[in-house]
Short mmCIF file of C-alpha atoms in Angstrom, two decimals:
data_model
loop_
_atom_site.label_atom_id
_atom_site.label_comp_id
_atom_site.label_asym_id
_atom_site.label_seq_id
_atom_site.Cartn_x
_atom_site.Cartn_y
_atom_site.Cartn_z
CA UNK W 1 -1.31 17.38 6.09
CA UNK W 2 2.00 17.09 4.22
CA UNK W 3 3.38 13.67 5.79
CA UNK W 4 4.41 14.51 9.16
CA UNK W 5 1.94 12.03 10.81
CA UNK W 6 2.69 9.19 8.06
CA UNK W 7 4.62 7.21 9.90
CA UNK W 8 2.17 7.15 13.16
CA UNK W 9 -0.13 5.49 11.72
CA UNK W 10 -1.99 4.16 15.00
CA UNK W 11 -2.25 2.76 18.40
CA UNK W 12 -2.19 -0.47 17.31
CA UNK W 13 1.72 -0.45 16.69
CA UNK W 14 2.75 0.62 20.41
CA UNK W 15 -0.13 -1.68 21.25
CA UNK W 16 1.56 -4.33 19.39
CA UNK W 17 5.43 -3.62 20.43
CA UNK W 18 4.18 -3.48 24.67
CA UNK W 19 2.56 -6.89 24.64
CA UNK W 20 5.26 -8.58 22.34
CA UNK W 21 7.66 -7.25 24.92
CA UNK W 22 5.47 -8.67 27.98
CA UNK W 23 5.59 -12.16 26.44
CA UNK W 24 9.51 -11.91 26.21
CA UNK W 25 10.06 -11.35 22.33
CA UNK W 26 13.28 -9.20 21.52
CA UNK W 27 12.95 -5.40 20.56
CA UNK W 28 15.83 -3.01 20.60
CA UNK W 29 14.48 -0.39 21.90
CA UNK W 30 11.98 -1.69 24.76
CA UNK W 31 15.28 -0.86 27.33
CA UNK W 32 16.63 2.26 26.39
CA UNK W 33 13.20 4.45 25.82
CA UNK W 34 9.85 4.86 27.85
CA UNK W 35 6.65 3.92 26.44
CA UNK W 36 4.38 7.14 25.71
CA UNK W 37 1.07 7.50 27.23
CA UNK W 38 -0.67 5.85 24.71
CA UNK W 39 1.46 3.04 24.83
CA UNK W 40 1.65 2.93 28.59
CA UNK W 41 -2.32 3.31 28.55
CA UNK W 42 -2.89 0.68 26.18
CA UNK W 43 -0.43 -1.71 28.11
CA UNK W 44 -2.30 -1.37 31.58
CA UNK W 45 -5.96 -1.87 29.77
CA UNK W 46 -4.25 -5.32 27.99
CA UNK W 47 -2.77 -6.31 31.39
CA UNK W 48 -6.29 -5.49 33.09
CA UNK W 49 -8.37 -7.27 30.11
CA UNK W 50 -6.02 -10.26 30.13
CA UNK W 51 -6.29 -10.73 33.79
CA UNK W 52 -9.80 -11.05 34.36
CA UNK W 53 -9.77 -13.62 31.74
CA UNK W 54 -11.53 -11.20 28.89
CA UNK W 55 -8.88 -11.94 26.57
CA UNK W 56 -6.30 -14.76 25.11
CA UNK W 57 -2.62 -13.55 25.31
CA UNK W 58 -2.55 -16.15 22.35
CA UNK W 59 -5.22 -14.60 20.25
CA UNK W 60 -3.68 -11.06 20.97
CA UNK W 61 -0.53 -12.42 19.96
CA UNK W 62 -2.17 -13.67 16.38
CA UNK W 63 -3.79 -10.39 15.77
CA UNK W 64 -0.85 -8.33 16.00
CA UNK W 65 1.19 -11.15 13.82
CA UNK W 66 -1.51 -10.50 11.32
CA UNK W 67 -1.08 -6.80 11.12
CA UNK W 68 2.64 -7.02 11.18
CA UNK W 69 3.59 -9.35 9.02
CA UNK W 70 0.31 -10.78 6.99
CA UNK W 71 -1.40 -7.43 5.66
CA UNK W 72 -0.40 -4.16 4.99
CA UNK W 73 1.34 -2.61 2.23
CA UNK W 74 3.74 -4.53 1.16
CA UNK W 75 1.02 -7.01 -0.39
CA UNK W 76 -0.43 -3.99 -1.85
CA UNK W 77 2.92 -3.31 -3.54
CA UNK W 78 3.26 -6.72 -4.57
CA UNK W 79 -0.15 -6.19 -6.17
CA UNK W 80 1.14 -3.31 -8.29
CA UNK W 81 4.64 -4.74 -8.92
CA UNK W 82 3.10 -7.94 -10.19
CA UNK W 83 0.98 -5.84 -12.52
CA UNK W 84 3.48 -3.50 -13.84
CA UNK W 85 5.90 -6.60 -14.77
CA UNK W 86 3.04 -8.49 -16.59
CA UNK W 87 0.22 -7.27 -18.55
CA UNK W 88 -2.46 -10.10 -18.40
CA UNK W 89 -2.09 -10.10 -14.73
CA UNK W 90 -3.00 -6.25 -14.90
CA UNK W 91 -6.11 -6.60 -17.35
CA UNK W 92 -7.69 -9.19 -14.97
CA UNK W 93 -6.40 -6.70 -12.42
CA UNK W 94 -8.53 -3.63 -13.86
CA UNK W 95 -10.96 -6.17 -14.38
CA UNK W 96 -11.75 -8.00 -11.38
CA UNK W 97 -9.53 -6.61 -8.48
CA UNK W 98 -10.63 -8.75 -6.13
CA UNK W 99 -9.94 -11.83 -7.50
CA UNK W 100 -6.70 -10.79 -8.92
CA UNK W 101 -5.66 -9.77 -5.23
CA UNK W 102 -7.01 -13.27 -4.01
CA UNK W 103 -4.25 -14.63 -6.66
CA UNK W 104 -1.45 -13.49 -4.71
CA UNK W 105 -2.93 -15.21 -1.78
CA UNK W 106 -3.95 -11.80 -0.07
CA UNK W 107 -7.78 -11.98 1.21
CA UNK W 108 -9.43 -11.50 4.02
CA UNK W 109 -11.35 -8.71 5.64
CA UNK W 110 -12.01 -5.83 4.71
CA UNK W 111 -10.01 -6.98 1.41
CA UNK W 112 -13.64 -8.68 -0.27
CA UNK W 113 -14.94 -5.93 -2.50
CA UNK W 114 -11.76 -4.09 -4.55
CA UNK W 115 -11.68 -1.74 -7.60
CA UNK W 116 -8.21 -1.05 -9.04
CA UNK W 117 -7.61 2.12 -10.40
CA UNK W 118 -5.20 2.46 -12.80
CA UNK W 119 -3.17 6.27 -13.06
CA UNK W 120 -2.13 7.36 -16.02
CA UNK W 121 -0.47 10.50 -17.54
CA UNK W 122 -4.14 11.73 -18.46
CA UNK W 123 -5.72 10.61 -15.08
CA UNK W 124 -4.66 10.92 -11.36
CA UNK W 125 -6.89 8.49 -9.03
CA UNK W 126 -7.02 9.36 -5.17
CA UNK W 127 -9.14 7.84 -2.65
CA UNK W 128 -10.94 9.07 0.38
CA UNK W 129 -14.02 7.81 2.78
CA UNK W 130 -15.72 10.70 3.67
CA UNK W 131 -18.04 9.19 6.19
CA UNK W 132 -15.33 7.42 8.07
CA UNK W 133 -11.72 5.23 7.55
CA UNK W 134 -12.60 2.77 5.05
CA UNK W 135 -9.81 1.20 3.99
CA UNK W 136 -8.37 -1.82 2.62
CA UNK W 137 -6.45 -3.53 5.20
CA UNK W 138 -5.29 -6.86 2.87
CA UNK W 139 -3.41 -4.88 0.77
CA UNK W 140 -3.03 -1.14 2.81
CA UNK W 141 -2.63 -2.55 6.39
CA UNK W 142 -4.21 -0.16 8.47
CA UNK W 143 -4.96 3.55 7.55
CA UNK W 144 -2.86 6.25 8.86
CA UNK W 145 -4.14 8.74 10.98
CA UNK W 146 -4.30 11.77 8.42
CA UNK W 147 -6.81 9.24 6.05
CA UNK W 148 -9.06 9.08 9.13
CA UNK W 149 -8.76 13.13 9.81
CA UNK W 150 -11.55 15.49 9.11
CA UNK W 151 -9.92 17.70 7.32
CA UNK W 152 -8.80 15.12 4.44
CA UNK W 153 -12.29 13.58 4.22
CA UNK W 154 -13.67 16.87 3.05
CA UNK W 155 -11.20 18.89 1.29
CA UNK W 156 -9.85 15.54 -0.72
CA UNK W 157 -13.36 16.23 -2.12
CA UNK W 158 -13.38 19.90 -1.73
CA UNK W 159 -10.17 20.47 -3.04
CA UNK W 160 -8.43 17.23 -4.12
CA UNK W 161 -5.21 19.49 -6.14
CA UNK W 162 -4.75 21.68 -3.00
CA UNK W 163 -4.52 18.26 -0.72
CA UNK W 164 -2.13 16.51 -3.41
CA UNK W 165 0.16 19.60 -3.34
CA UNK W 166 0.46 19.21 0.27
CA UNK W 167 1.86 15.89 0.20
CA UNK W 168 4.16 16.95 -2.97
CA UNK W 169 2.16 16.01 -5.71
CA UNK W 170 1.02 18.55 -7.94
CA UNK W 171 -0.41 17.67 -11.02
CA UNK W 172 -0.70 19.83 -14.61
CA UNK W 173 -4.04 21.12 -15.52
CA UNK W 174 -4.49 18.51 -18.48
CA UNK W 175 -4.35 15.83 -15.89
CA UNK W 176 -8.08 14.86 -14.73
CA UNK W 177 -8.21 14.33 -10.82
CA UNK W 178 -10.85 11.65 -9.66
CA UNK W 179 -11.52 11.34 -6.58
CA UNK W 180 -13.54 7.86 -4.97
CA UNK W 181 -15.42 7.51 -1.97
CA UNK W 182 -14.28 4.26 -0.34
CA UNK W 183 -17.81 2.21 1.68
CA UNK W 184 -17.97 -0.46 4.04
CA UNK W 185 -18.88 -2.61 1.01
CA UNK W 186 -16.06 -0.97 -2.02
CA UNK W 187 -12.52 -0.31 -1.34
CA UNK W 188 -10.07 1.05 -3.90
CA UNK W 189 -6.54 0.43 -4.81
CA UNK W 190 -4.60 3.05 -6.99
CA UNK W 191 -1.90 0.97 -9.72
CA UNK W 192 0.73 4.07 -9.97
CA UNK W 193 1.70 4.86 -12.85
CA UNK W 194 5.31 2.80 -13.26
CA UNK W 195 8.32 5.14 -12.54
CA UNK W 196 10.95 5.81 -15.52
CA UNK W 197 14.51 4.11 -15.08
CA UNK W 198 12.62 0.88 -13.84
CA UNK W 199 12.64 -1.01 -17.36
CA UNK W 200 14.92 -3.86 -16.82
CA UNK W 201 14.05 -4.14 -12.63
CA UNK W 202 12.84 -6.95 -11.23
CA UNK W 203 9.51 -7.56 -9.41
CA UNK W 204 10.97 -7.20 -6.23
CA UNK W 205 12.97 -4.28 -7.08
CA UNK W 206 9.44 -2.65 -8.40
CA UNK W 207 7.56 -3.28 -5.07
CA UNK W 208 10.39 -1.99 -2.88
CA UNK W 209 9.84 1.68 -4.32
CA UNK W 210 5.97 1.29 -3.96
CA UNK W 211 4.76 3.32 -1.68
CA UNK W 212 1.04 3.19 0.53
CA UNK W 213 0.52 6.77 -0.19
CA UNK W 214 1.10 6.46 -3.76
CA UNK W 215 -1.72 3.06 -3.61
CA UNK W 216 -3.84 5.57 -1.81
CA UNK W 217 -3.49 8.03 -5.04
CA UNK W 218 -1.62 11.02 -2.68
CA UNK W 219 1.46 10.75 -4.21
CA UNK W 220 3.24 9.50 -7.13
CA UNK W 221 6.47 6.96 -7.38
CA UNK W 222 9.64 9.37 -8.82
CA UNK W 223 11.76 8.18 -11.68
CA UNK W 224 14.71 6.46 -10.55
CA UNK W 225 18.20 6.62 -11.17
CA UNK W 226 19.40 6.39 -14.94
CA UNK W 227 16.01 7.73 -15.96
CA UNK W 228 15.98 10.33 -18.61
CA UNK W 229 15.28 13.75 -17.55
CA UNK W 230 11.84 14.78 -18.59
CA UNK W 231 11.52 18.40 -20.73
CA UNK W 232 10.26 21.30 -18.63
CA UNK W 233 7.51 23.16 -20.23
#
């Protein structure tokens, strides 16, 4: 479960790359490599659907602008940069996620009902949905296949300290792991704890280093360079 799959997130990418490509936009490698099956697969089902008229090459078009460029993670990241950099932002942050979000201009669905949870060095937040993917796409983009696997919808539960090991995080014993349950109605948005060696970055320099896995609560951000070494022990 370590992240092997993290960067294959979904169809929805080679979905999006085909169909820019059949409406002329420029992508490196659309020459030099074959789609996969999946991609090839999708590509003949959006050439059938689009001509027997069942759907807009324009409204295809916005859809996959939305998901490349309008949500995802970076907002998320924003979210977390803007709250590490200033501290009233934060409180109403913690206090009414959603709106705070909606501040940055990032709504939208499945974006209308957030919690922020804030980790500390006393409490590590990760989030699952055990009956399904739920997932905030406003701020997380889509989810990535291993959120949507079987085997981290139960054991996150199960065994949340033997899935955050996998992906590299393991935690001390005095840390309390909590573990939320993401619904069609509630979606969740970990605030990592901020790395050392960022004191005198800037808010973009914060919400380059943030990561979705760390928002998610399956990882945490390392110090960065010039930070002082921690004591072992």
């Amino acid at each position: 479960m370590t992240g092997h799959d993290h960067d294959h997130d979904d169809h929805h990418h080679d979905h999006g790359h085909d169909h820019s490509h059949d409406h002329g936009h420029v992508h490196g490698d659309a020459h030099t490599a074959p789609p996969s099956p999946m991609a090839a697969r999708v590509k003949a089902i959006e050439a059938l659907a689009v001509a027997k008229g069942l759907v807009d090459p324009a409204t295809l078009d916005l859809i996959i602008d939305t998901y490349e460029t309008r949500v995802g993670p970076r907002n998320g990241a924003r979210v977390v940069a803007r709250a590490w950099t200033d501290p009233a932002y934060k409180a109403r942050l913690l206090a009414d996620a959603t709106a705070a979000i909606a501040e940055l201009g990032y709504t939208g669905r499945q974006g209308e009902d957030m919690v922020a949870l804030e980790n500390t060095g006393q409490v590590h937040n990760m989030v699952v949905c055990t009956l399904c993917s739920c997932y905030p796409w406003t701020v997380l983009g889509l989810p990535p296949v291993w959120y949507k696997s079987a085997p981290y919808r139960s054991r996150a539960v199960l065994d949340p300290r033997g899935v955050l090991a996998e992906f590299g995080c393991t935690l001390g014993d005095d840390v309390e792991v909590r573990v939320w349950d993401s619904t069609a109605e509630l979606r969740y948005l970990v605030l990592p704890e901020r790395p050392a060696g960022t004191d005198d970055w800037t808010e973009d320099q914060l919400a380059g280093i943030v990561t979705r896995d760390a928002m998610i609560g399956v990882s945490r951000i390392a110090p960065q360079a010039g930070a002082p070494a921690m004591a072992e022990g």
